[in-house]
JSON list of C-alpha atoms in Angstrom, two decimals:
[
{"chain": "M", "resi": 1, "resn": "UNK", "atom": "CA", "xyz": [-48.36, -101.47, 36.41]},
{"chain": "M", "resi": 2, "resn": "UNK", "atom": "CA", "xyz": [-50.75, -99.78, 34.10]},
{"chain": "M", "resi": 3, "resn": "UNK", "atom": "CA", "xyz": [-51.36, -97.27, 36.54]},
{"chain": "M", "resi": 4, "resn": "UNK", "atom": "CA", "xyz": [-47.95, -96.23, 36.79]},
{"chain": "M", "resi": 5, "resn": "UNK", "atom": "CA", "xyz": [-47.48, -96.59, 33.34]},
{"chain": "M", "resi": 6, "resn": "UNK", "atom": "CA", "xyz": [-50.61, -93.25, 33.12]},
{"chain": "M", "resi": 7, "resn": "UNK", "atom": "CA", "xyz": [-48.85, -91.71, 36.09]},
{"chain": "M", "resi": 8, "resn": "UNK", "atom": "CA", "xyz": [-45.32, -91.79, 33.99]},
{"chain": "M", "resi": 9, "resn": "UNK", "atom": "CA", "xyz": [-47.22, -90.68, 31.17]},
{"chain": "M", "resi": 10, "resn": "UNK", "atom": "CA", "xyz": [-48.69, -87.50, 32.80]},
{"chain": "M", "resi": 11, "resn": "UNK", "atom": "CA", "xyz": [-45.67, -86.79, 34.77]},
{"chain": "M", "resi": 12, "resn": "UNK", "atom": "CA", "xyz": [-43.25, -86.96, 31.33]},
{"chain": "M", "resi": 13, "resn": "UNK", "atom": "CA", "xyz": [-45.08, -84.07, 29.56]},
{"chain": "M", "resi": 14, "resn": "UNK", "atom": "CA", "xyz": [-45.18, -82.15, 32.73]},
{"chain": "M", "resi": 15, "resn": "UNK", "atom": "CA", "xyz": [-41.38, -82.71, 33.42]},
{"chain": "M", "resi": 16, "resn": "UNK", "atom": "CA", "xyz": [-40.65, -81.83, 29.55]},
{"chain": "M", "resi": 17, "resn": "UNK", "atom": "CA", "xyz": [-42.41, -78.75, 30.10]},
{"chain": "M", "resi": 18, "resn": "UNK", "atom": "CA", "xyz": [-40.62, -77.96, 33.36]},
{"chain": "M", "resi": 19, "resn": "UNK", "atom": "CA", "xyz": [-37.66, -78.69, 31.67]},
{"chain": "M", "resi": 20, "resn": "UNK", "atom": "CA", "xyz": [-38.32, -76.39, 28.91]},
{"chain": "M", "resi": 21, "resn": "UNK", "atom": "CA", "xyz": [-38.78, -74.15, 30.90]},
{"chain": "M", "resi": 22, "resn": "UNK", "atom": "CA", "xyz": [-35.86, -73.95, 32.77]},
{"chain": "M", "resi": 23, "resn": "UNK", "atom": "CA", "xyz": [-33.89, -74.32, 29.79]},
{"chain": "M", "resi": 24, "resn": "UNK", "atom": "CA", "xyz": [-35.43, -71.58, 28.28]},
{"chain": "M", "resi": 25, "resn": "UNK", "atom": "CA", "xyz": [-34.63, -69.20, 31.85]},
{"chain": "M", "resi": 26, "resn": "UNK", "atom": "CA", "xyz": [-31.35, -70.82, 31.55]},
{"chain": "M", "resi": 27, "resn": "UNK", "atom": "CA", "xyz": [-30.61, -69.55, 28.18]},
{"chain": "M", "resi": 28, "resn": "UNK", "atom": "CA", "xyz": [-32.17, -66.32, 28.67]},
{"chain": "M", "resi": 29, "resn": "UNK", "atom": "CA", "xyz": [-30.00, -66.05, 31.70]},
{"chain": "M", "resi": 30, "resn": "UNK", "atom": "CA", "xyz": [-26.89, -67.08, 29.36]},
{"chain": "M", "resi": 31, "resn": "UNK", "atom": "CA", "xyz": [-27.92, -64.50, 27.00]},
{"chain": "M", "resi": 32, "resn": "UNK", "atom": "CA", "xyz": [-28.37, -61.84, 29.62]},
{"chain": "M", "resi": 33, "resn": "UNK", "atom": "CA", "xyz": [-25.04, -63.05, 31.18]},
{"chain": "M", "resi": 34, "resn": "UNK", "atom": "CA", "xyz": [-23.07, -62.81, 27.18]},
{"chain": "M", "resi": 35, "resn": "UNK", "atom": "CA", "xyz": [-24.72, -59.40, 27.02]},
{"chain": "M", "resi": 36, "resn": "UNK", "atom": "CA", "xyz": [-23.74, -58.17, 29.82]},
{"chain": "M", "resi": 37, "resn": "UNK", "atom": "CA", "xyz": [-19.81, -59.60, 29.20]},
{"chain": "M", "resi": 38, "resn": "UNK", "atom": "CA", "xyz": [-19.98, -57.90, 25.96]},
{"chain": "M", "resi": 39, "resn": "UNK", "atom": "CA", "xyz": [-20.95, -54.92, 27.65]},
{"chain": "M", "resi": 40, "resn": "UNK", "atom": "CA", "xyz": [-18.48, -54.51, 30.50]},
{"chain": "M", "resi": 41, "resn": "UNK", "atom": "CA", "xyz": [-15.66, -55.75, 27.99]},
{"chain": "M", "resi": 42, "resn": "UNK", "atom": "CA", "xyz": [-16.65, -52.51, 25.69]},
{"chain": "M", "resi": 43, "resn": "UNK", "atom": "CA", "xyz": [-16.82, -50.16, 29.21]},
{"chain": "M", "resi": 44, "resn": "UNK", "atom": "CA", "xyz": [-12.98, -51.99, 29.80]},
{"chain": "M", "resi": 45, "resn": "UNK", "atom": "CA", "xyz": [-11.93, -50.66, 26.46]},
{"chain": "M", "resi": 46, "resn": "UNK", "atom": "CA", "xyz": [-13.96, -46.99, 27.37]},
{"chain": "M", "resi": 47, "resn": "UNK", "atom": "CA", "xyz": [-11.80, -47.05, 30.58]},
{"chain": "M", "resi": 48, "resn": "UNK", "atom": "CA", "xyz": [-9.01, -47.26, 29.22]},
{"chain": "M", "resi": 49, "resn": "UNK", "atom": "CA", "xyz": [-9.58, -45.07, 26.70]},
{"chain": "M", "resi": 50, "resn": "UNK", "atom": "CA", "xyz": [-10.45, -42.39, 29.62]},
{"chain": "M", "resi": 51, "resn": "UNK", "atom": "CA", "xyz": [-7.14, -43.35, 31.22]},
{"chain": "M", "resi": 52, "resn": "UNK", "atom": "CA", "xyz": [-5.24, -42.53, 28.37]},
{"chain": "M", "resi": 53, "resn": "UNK", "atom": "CA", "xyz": [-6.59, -39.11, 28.19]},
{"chain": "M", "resi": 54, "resn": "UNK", "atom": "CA", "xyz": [-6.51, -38.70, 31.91]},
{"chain": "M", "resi": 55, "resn": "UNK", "atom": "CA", "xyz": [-2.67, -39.52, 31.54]},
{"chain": "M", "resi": 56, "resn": "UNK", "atom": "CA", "xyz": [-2.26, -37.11, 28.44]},
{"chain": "M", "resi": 57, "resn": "UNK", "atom": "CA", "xyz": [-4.15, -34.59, 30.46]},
{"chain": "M", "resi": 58, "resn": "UNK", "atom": "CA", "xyz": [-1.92, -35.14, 33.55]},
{"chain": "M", "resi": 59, "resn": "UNK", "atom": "CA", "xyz": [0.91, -34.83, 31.42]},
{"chain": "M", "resi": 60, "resn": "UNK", "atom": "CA", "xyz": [-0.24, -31.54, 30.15]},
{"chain": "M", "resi": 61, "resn": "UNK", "atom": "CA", "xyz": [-1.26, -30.09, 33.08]},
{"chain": "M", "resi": 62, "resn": "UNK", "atom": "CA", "xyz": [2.06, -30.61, 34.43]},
{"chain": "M", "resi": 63, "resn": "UNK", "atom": "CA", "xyz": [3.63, -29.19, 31.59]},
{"chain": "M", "resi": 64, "resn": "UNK", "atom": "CA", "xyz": [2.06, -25.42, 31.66]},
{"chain": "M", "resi": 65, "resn": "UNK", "atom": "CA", "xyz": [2.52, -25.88, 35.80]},
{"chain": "M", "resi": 66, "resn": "UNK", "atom": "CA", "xyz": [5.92, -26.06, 34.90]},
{"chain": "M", "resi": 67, "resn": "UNK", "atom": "CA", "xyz": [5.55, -23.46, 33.01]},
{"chain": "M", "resi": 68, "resn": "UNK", "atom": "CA", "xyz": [3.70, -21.28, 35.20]},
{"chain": "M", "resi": 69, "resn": "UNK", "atom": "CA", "xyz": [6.21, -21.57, 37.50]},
{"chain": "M", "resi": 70, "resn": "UNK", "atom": "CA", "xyz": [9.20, -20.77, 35.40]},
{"chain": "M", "resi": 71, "resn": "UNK", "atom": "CA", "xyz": [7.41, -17.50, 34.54]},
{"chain": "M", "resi": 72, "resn": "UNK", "atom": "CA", "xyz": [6.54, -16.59, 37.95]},
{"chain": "M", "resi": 73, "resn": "UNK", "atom": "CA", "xyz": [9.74, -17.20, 39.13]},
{"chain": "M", "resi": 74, "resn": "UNK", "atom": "CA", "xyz": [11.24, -15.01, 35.82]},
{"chain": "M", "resi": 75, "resn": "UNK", "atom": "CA", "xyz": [9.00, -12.16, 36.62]},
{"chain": "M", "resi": 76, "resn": "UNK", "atom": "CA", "xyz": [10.01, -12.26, 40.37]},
{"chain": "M", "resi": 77, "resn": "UNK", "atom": "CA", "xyz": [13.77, -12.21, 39.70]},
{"chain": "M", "resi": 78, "resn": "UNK", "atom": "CA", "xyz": [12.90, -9.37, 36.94]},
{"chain": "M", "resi": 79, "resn": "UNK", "atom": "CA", "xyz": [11.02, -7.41, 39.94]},
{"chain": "M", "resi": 80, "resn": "UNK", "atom": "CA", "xyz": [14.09, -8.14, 42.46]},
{"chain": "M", "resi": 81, "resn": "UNK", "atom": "CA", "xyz": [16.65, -6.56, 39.38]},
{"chain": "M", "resi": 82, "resn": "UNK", "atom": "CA", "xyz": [14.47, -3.86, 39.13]},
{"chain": "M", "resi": 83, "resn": "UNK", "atom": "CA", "xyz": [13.77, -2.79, 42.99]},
{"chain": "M", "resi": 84, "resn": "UNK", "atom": "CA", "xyz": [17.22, -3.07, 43.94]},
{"chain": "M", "resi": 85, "resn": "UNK", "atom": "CA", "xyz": [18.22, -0.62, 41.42]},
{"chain": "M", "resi": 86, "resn": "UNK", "atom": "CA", "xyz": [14.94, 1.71, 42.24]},
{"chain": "M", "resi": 87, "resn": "UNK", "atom": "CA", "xyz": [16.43, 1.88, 46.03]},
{"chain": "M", "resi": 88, "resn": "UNK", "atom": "CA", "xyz": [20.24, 2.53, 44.65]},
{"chain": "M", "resi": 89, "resn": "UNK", "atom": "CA", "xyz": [18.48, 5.45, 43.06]},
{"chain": "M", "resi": 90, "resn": "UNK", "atom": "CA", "xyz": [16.30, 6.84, 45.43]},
{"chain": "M", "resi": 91, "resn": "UNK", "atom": "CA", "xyz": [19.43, 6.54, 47.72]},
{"chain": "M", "resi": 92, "resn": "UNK", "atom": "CA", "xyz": [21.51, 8.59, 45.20]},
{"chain": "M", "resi": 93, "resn": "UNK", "atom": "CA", "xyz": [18.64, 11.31, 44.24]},
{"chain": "M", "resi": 94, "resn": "UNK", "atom": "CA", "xyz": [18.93, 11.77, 48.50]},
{"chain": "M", "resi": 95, "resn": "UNK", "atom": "CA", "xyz": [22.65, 12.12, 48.53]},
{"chain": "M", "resi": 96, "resn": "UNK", "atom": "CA", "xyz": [22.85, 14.30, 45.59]},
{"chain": "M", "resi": 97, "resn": "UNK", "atom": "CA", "xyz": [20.09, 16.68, 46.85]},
{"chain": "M", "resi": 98, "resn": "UNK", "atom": "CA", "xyz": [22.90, 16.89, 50.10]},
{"chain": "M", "resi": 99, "resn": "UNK", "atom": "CA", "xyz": [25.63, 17.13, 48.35]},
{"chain": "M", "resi": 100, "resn": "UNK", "atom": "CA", "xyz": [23.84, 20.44, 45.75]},
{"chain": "M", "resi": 101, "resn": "UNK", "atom": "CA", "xyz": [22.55, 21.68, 49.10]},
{"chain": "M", "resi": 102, "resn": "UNK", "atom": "CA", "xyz": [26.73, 21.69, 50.74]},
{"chain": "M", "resi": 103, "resn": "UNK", "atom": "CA", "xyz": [27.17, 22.95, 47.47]},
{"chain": "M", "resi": 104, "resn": "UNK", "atom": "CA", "xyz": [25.05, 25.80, 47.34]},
{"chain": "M", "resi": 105, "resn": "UNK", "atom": "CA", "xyz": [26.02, 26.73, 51.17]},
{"chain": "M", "resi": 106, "resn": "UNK", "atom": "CA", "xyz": [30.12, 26.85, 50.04]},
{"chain": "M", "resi": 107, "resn": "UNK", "atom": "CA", "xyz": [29.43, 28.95, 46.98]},
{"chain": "M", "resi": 108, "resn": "UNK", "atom": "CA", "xyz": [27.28, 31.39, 49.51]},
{"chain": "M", "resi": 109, "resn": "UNK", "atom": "CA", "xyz": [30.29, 31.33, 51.81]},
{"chain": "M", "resi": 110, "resn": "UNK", "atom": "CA", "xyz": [32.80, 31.13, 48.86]},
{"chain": "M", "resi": 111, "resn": "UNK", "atom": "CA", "xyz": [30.90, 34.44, 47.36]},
{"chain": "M", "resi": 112, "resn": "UNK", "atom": "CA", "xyz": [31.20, 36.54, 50.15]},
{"chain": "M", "resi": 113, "resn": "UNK", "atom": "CA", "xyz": [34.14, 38.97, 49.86]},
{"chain": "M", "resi": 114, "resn": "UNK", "atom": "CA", "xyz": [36.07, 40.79, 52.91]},
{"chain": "M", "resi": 115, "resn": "UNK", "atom": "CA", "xyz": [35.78, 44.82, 52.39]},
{"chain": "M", "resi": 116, "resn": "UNK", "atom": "CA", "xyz": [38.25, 46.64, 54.74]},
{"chain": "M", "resi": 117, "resn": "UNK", "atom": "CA", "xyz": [35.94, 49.84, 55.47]},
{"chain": "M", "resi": 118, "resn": "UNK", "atom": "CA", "xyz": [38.39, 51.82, 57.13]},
{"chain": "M", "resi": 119, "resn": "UNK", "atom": "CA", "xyz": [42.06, 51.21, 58.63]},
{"chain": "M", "resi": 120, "resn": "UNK", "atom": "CA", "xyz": [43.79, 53.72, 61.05]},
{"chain": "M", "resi": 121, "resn": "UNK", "atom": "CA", "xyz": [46.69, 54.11, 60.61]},
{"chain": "M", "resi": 122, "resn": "UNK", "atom": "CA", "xyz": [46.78, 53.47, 57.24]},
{"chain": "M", "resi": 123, "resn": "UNK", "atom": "CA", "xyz": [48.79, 50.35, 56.38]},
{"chain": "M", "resi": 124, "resn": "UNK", "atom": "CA", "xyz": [50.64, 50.48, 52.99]},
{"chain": "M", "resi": 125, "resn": "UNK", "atom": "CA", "xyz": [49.60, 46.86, 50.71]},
{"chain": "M", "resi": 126, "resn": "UNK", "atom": "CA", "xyz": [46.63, 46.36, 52.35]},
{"chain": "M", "resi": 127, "resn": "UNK", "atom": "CA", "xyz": [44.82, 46.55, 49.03]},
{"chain": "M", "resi": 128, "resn": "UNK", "atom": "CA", "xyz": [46.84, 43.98, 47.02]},
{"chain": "M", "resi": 129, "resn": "UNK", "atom": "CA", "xyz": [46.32, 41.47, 50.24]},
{"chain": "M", "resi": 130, "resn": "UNK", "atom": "CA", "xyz": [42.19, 42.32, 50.12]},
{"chain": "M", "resi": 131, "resn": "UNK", "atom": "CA", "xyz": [41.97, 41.51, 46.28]},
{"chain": "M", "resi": 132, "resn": "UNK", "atom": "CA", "xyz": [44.25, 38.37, 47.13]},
{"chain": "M", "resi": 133, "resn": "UNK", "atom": "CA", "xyz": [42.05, 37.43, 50.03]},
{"chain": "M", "resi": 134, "resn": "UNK", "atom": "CA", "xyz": [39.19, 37.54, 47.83]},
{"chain": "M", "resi": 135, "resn": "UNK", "atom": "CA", "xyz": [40.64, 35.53, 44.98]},
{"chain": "M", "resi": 136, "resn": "UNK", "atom": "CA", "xyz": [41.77, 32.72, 47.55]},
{"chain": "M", "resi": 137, "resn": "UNK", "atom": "CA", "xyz": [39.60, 32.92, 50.44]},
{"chain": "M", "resi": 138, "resn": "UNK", "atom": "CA", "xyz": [43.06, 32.82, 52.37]},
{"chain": "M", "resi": 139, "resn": "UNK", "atom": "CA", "xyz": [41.33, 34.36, 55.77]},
{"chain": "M", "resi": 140, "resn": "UNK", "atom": "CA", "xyz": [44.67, 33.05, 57.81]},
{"chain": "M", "resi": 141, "resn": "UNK", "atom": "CA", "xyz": [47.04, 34.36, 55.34]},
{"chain": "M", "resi": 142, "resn": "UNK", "atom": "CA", "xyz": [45.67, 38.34, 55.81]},
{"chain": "M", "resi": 143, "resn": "UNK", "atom": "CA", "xyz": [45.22, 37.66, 59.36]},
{"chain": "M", "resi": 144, "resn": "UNK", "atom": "CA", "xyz": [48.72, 36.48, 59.89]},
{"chain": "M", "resi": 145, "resn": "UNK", "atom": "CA", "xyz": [49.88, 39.38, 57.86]},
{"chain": "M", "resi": 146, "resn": "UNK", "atom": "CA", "xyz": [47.99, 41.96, 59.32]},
{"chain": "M", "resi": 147, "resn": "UNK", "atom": "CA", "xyz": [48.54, 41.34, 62.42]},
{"chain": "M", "resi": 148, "resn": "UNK", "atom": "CA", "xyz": [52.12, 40.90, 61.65]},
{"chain": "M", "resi": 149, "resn": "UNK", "atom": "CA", "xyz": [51.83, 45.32, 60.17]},
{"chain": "M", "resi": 150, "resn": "UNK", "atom": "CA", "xyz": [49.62, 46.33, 62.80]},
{"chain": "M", "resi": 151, "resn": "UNK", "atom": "CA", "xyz": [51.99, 44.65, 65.71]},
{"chain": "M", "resi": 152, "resn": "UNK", "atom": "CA", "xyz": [55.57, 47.03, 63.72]},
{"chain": "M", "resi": 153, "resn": "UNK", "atom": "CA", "xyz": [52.65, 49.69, 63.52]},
{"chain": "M", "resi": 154, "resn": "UNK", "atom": "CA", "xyz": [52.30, 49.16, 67.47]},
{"chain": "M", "resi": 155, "resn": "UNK", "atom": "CA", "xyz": [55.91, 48.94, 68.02]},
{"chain": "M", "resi": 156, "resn": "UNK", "atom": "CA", "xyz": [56.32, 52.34, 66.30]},
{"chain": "M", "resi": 157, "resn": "UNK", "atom": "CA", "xyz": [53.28, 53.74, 68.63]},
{"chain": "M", "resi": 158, "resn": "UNK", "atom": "CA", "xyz": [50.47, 54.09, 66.78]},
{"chain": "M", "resi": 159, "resn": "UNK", "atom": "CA", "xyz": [46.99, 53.48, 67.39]},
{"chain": "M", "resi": 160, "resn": "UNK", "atom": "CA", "xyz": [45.13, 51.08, 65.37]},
{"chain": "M", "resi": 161, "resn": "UNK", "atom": "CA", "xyz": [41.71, 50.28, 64.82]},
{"chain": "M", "resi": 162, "resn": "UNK", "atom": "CA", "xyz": [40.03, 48.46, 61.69]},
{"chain": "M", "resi": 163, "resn": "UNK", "atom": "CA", "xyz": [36.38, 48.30, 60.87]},
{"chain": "M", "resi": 164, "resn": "UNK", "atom": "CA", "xyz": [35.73, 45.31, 57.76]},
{"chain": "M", "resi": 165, "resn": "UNK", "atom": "CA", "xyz": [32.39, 43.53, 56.84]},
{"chain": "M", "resi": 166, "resn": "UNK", "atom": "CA", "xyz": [31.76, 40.39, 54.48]},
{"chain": "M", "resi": 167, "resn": "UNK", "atom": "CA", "xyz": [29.59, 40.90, 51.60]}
]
């Protein structure tokens, strides 16, 4: 029994020191485990920290979208309101220049003035119906009324003949 007695005491210091050992790994590994708790429960807190400002961020960002939009869509309505206009104008300045250009063509016509050059036979009135044809631009009105004089000068036998111009 001795024998086992030497064996036990060789194989207790060896087992004491193989249990040191591992306690030893085993409590580094606890410490290495705690650290590395501690550390992702600090990155936790960092996360969420992150997501908060991610959030506020988001927020923001919607915020001047918003706004971007509601400008964009301001200064398209405000370029609508003014091209409708622009085309109402440029539609106008067209049928004005028409309308100064008719214009300009009845004053030309409107200017011109009838000039009896020479009347045979002579036809008493005839000057009093020139100045009034000139006054009203009544072309039918002389017509009617010369031919009416020349048609009792006719029936009386004379020869007529008239020679007139427009000025």
């Amino acid at each position: 029994m001795e024998s086992l007695t030497r064996i036990c005491e060789r194989e207790i210091p060896l087992q004491i020191s193989k249990t040191d050992v591992s306690t030893a790994s085993y409590l580094k590994s606890l410490e290495l485990v705690w650290a590395r708790a501690q550390e992702t429960a600090r990155f936790q807190v960092q996360l969420q920290e992150v997501k908060g400002i991610l959030r506020n961020a988001e927020a923001d960002l919607i915020k001047a979208l918003a706004l971007k939009t509601r400008k964009e869509a301001k200064r398209l309505a405000l370029k609508d309101a003014i091209a409708s206009p622009k085309g109402r104008i440029e539609h106008l300045k067209t049928s004005i220049q028409e309308q100064q250009a008719k214009n300009q063509h009845y004053a030309t016509l409107l200017s011109q003035q009838s000039l009896v050059l020479n009347c045979e036979p002579s036809l008493g009135g005839t000057e009093e119906l020139i100045h009034e044809l000139n006054n009203t631009n009544g072309l039918f009105k002389f017509v009617r009324v010369m031919r009416r004089k020349f048609q009792e000068a006719l029936a009386q036998g004379t020869t007529v003949e008239i020679f007139y111009s427009f000025r």
